[in-house]
Coordinates of C-alpha atoms and ligand atoms in Angstrom, one line a residue:
X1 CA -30.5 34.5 57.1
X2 CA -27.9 32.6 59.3
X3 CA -28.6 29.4 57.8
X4 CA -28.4 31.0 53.8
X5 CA -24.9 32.2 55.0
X6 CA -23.7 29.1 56.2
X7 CA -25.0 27.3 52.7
X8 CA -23.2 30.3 51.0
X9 CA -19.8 29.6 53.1
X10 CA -19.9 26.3 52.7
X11 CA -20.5 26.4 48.9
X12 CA -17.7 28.5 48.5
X13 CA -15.2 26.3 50.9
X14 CA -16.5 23.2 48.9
X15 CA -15.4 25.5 45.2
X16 CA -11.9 26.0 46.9
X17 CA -11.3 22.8 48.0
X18 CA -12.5 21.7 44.7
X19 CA -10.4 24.1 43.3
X20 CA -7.5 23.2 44.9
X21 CA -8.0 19.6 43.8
X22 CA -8.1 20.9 40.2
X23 CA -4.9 22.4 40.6
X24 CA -2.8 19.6 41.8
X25 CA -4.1 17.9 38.7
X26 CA -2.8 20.5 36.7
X27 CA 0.5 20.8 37.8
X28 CA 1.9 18.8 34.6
X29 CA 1.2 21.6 32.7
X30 CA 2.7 24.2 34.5
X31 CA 6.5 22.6 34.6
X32 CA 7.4 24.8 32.0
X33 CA 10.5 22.7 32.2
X34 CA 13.5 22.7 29.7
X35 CA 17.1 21.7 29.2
X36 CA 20.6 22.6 27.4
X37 CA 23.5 21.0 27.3
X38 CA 26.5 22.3 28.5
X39 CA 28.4 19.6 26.5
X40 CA 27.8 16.6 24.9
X41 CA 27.7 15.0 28.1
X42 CA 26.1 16.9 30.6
X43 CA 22.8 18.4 30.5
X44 CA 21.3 21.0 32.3
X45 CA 17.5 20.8 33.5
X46 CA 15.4 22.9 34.7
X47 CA 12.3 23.9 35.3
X48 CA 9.3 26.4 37.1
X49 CA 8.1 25.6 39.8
X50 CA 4.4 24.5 39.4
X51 CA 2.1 27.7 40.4
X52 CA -0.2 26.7 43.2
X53 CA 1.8 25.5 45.4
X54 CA 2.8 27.4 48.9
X55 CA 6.6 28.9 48.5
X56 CA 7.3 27.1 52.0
X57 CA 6.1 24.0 51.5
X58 CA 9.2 22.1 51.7
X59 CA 8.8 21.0 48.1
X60 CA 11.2 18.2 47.1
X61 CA 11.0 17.0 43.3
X62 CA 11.4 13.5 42.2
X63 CA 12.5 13.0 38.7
X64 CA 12.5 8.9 37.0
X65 CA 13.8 7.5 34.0
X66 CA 10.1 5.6 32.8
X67 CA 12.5 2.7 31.6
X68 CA 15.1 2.5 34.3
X69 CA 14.4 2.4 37.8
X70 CA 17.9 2.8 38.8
X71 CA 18.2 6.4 37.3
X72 CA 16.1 8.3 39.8
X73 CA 17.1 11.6 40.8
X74 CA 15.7 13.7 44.1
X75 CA 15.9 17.6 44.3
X76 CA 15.7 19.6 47.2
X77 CA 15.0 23.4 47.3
X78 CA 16.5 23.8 43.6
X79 CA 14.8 23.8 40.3
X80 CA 17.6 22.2 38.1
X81 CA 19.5 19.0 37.6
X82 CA 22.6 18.8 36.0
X83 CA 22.9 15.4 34.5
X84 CA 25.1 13.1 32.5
X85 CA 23.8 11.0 29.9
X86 CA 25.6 8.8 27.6
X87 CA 24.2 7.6 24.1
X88 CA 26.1 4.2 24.6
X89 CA 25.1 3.7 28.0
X90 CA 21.9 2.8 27.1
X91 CA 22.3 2.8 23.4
X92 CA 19.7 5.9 22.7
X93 CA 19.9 9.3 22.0
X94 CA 16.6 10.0 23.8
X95 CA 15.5 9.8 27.4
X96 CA 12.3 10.3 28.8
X97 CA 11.5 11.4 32.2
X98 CA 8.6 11.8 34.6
X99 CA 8.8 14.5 37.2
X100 CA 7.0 15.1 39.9
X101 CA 6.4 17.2 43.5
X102 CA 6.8 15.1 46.9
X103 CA 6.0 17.4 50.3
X104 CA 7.0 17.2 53.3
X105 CA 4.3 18.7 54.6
X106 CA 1.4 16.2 55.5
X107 CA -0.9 18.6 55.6
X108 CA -0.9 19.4 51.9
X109 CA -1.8 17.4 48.8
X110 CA 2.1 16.5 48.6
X111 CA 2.5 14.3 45.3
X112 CA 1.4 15.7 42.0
X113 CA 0.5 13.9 39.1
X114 CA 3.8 13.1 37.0
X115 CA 4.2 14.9 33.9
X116 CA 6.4 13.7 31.2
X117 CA 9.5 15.0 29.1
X118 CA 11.6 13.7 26.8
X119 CA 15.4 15.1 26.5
X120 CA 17.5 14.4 23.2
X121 CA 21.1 14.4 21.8
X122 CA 21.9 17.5 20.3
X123 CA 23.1 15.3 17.2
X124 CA 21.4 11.5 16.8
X125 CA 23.2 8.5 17.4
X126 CA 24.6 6.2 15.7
X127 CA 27.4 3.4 15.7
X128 CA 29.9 5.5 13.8
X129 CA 32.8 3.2 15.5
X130 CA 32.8 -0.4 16.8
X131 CA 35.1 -2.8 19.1
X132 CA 36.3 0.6 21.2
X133 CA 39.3 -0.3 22.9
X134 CA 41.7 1.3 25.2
X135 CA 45.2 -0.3 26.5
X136 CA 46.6 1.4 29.3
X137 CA 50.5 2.9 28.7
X138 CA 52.4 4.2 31.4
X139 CA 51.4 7.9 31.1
X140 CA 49.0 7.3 28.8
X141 CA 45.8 5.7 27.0
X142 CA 46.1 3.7 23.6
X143 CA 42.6 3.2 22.5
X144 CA 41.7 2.1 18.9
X145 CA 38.8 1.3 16.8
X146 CA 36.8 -0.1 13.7
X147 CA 35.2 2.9 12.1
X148 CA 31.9 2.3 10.6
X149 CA 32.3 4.3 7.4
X150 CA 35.7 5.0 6.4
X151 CA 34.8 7.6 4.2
X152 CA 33.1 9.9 7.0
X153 CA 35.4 12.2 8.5
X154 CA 35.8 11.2 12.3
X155 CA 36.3 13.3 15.6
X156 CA 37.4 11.9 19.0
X157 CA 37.2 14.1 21.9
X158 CA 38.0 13.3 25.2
X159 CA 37.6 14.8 28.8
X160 CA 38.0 14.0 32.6
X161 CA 34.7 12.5 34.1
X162 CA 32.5 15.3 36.1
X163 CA 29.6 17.9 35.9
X164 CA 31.3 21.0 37.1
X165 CA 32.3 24.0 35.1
X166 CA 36.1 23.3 35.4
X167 CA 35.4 19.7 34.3
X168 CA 33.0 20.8 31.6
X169 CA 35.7 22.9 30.5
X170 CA 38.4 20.6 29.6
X171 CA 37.5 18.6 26.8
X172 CA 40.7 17.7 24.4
X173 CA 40.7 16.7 20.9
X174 CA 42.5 13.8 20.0
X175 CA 45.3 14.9 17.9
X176 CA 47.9 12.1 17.9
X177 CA 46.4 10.0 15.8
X178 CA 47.3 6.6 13.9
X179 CA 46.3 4.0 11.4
X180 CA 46.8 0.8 12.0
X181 CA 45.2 -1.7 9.5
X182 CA 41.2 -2.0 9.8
X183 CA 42.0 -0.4 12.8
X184 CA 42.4 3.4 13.7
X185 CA 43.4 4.9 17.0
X186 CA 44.6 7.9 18.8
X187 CA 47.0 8.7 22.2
X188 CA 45.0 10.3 24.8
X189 CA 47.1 11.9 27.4
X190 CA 45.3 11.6 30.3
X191 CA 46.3 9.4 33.2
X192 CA 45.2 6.0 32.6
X193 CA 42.8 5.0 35.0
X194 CA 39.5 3.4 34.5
X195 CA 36.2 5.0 34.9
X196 CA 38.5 8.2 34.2
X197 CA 37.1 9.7 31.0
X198 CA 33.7 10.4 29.2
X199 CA 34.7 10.1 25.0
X200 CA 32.5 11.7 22.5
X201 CA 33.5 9.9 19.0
X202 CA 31.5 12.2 16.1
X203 CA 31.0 12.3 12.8
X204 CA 29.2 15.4 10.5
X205 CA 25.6 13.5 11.1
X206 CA 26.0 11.1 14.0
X207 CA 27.7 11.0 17.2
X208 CA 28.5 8.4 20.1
X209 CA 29.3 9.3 24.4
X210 CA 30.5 6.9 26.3
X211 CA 33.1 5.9 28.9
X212 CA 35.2 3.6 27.5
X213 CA 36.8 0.3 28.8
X214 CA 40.5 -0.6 29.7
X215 CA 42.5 -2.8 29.6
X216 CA 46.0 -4.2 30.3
X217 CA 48.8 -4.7 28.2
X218 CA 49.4 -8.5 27.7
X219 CA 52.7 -9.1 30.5
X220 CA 56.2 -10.7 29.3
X221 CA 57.0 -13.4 30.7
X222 CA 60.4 -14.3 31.2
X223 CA 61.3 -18.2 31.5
X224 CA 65.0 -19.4 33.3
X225 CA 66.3 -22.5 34.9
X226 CA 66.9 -22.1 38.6
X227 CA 68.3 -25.5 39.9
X228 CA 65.5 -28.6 39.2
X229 CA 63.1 -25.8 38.7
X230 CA 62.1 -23.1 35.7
X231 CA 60.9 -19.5 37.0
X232 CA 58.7 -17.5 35.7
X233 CA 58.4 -13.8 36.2
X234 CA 57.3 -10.8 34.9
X235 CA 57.8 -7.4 34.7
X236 CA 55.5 -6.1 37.6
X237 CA 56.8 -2.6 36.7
X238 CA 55.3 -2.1 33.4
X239 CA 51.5 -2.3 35.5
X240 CA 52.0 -0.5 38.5
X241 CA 51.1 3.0 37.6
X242 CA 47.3 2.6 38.1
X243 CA 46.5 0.1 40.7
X244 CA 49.3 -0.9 44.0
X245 CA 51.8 -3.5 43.2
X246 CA 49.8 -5.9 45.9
X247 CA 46.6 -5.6 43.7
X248 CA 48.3 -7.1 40.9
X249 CA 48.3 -10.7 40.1
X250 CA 49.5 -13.1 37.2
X251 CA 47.7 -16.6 35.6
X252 CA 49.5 -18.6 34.2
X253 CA 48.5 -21.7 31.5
X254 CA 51.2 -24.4 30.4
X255 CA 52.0 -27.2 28.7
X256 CA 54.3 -29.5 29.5
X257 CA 55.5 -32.1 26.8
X258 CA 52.1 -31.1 25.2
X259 CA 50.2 -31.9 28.8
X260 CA 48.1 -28.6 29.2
X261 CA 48.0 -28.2 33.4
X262 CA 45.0 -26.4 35.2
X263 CA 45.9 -22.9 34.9
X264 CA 47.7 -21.4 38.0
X265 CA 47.9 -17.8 39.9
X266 CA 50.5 -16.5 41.6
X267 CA 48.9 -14.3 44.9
X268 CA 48.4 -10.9 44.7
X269 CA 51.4 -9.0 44.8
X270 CA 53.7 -11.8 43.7
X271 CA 55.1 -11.6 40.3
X272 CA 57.0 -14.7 39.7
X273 CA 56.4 -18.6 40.0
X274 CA 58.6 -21.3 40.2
X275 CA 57.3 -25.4 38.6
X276 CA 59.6 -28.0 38.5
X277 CA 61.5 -29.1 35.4
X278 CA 61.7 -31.6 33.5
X279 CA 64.4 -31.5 31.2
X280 CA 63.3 -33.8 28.7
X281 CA 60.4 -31.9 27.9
X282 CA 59.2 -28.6 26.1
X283 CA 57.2 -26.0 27.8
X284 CA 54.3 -23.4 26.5
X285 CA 53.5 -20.7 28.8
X286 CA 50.6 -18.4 28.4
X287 CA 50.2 -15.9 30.5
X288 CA 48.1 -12.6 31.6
X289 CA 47.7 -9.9 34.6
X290 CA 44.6 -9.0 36.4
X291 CA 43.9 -7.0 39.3
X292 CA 42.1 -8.3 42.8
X293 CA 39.0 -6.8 43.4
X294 CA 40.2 -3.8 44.9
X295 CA 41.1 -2.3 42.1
X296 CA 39.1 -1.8 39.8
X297 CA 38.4 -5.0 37.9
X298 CA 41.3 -4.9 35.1
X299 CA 43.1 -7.5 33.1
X300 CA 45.0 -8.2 29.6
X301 CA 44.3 -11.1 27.5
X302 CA 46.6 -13.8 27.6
X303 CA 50.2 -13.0 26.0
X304 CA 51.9 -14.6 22.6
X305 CA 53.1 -18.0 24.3
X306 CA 56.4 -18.5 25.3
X307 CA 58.4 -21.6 24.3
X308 CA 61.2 -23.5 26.6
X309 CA 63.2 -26.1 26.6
X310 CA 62.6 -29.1 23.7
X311 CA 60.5 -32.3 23.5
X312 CA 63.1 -35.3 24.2
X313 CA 60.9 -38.4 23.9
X314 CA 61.7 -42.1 24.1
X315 CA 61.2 -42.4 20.9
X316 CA 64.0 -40.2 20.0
X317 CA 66.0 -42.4 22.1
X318 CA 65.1 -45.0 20.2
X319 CA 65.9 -43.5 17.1
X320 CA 69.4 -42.8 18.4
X321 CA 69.6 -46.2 19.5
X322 CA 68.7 -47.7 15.7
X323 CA 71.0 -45.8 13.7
X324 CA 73.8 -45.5 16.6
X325 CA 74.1 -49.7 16.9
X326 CA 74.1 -50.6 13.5
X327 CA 77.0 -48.1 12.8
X328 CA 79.1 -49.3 15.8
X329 CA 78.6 -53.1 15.3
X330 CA 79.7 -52.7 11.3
X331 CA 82.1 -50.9 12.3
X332 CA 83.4 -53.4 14.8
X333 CA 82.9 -56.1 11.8
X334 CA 84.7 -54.3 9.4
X335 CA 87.7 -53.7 11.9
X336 CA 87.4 -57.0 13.0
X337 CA 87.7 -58.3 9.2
X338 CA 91.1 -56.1 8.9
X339 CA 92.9 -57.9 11.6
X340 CA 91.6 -61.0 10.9
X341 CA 93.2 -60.6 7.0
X342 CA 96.1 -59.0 8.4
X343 CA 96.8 -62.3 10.8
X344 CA 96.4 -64.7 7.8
X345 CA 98.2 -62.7 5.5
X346 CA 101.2 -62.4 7.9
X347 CA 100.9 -66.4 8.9
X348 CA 100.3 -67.9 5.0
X349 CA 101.5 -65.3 2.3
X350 CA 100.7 -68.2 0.0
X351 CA 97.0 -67.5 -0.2
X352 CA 97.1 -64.7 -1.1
Ligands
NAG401 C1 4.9 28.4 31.6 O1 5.0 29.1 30.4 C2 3.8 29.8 30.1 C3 3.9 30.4 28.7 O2 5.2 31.0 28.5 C4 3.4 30.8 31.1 O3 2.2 31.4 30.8 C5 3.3 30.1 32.5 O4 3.1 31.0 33.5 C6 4.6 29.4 32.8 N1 4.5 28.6 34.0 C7 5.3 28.8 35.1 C8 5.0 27.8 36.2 O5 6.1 29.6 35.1
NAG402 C1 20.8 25.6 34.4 O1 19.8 26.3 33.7 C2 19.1 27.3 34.5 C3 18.0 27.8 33.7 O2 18.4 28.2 32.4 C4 20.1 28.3 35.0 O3 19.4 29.3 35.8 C5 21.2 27.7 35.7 O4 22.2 28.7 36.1 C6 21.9 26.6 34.9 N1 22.9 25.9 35.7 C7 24.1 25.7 35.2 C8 25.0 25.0 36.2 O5 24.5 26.0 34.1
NAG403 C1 4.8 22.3 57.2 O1 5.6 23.4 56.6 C2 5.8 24.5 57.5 C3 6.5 25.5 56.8 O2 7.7 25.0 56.2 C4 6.5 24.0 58.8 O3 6.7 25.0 59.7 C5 5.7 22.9 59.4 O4 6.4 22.3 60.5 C6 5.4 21.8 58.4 N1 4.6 20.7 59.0 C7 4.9 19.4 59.0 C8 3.9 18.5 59.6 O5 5.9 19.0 58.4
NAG404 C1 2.7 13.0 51.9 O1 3.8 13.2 52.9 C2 3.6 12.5 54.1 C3 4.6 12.9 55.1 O2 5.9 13.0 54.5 C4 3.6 11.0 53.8 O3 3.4 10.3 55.0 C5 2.5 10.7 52.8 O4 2.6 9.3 52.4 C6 2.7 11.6 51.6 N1 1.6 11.3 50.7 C7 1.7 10.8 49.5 C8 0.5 10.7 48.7 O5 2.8 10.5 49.1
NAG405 C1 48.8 1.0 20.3 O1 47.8 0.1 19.7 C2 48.1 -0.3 18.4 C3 46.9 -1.1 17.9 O2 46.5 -2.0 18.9 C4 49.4 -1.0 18.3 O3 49.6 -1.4 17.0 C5 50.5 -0.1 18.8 O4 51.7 -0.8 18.8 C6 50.2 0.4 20.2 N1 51.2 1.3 20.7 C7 51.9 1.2 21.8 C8 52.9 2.2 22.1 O5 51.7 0.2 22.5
NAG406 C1 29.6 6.4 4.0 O1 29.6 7.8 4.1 C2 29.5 8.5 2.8 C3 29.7 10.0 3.0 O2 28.9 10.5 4.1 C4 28.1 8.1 2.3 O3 27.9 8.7 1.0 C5 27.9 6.6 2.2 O4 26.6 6.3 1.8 C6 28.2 6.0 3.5 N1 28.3 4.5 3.3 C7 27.6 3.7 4.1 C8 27.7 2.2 3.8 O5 26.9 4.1 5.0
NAG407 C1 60.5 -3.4 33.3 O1 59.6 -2.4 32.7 C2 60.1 -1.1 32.9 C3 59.0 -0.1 32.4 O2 58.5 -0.5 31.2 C4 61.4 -0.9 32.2 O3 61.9 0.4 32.4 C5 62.4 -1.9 32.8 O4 63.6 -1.9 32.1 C6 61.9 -3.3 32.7 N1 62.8 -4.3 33.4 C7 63.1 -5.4 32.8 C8 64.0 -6.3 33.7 O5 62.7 -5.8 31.7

């Protein structure tokens, strides 16, 4: 009798277990899980969280990118993620995720199998603009573009970088806009700072998210003779809104009698430059700004050149020298000639 329950006991213990097994193994079915976005940037996902598993378990959920191992997110004690993703940061409009349960708790079957979900744009991507640019102006941004199809009807959106409600919230449209050639463009005004702002660029089909680049405007250089030297400085006031004057720094590139030099930097902080001059040649300067690497990593491209000074080369001299001679030595012959008919003419007025 004894012996029949044991068999019966142990049958059943060996159904659980078995059971139990059979659960874990389910768990990618029982996610349930879904998402919304709360704007074109941010998404919000959630999820159930997967029956069979003890409510004090400690569950932590793990959630990976299957094609990028950097974007891997751990929850603790919460069944939603609110994300960012941007089309152009990884140029789709789709990403798909495996999620999973790690325990703490040793004792339990802690990892389940991964289950897989894909999240997408609310409207697809596509390249509507190219060659996104953004200059930065004192108090604000001057970003232009190609647009891919002039014909579609375009609409730039902007907003502070961050997930919260109060960030979510303030999304501008871009209203000051111009046309500018094959280019187009728009003022945002939003401090310029980079890594400051998500833009959302849509058309009525097709849309784009990303956070665009910055750059500086190209400096102006100003060239002037200071004793046996030329210096050359810039305006260090038109940069110093987004970065501290010492993190600033200017190259400079010139050519002296139409010898290029290495290219030269003045250390950070230091907006000027002094070379030494010589006078009988011309100068082209070329110049940009950059920051050090604590700040950010900004710079312009190189500025129109600046010209100095003219080219004075022997062979100029030379030049003088042939036409200057001849003139003075006819001259000389020609004056010479006068007095020497003057003298005969006064001494034999026969002759002539
Ligand atoms: C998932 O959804 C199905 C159908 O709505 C439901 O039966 C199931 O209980 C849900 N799972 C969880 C873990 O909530
Ligand atoms: C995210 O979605 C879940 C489920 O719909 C909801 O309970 C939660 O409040 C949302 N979170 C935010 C920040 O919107
Ligand atoms: C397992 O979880 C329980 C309840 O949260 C906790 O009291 C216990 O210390 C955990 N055990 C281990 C080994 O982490
Ligand atoms: C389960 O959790 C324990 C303790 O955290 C850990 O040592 C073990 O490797 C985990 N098991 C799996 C399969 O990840
Ligand atoms: C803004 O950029 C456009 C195109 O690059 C340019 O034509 C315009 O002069 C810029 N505006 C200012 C204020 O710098
Ligand atoms: C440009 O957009 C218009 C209107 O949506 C469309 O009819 C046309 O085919 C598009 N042209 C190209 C080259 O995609
Ligand atoms: C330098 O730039 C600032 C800001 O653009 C301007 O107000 C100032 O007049 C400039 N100074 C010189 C010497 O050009």
């Amino acid at each position: 009798m004894s012996v029949i329950r044991g068999l019966f006991v142990s049958v059943t213990l060996s159904a659980l277990i078995m059971a139990l097994h059979c659960k874990a193994d389910q768990y990618p079915q029982q996610w349930n899980l879904t998402y919304k976005w709360l704007d074109r940037f941010t998404v919000n996902i959630s999820w159930k969280k997967p029956i069979g598993l003890a409510d004090d378990s400690g569950i932590k959920y793990c959630m990976k990118n299957i094609e990028d191992d950097n974007d891997e997110v751990r929850v603790n004690d919460k069944l939603e993620i609110i994300k960012t993703l941007l089309t152009e940061e990884k140029r789709t409009d789709s990403w798909t995720y495996h999620i999973w349960t790690i325990g703490d708790n040793s004792s339990q079957s802690n990892e389940s199998v991964p289950a897989m979900y894909t999240i997408r744009t609310l409207k697809p991507r596509d390249e509507v603009v190219k060659d996104f640019k953004c200059f930065a102006i004192t108090d604000k941004m001057n970003c232009s573009w190609i647009p891919a199809n002039r014909s579609q009807n375009l609409v730039l959106s902007y907003r502070i970088i961050g997930r919260t409600q109060e960030e979510i919230q303030k999304l501008n449209k871009c209203d000051e806009t111009y046309s500018n050639g094959e280019r187009d463009g728009c003022y945002l005004h939003i401090e310029p700072k980079p890594q400051n702002i998500f833009v959302l660029v849509e058309t009525d089909t097709a849309m784009m998210t990303f956070i665009p680049d910055i750059d500086l405007l190209p400096p102006r250089l100003s060239v002037k003779e200071e004793g046996v030297n030329l210096k050359l400085s810039w305006n260090a006031s038109e940069f110093k809104k987004m970065c501290r004057e010492s993190e600033y720094q200017y190259e400079v590139c010139y050519s002296e009698c139409n010898e290029w030099s290495p290219c030269q930097k003045t250390s950070p902080g230091k907006s000027s430059m002094e070379i030494i001059y010589n006078k009988n040649c011309q100068y082209e300067f070329k110049s940009r700004v950059m920051t050090t690497e604590y700040c950010f990593s900004l710079s312009s491209t190189f500025a129109e050149p600046v010209i100095y000074g003219t080219n004075k080369t022997p062979d100029e001299t030379l030049t003088v020298v042939a036409i200057f001679i001849p003139i003075i030595l006819s001259a000389c012959i020609i004056l010479s000639c006068y007095c020497f008919r003057r003298y005969i003419f006064r001494h034999s007025t026969k002759c002539l």
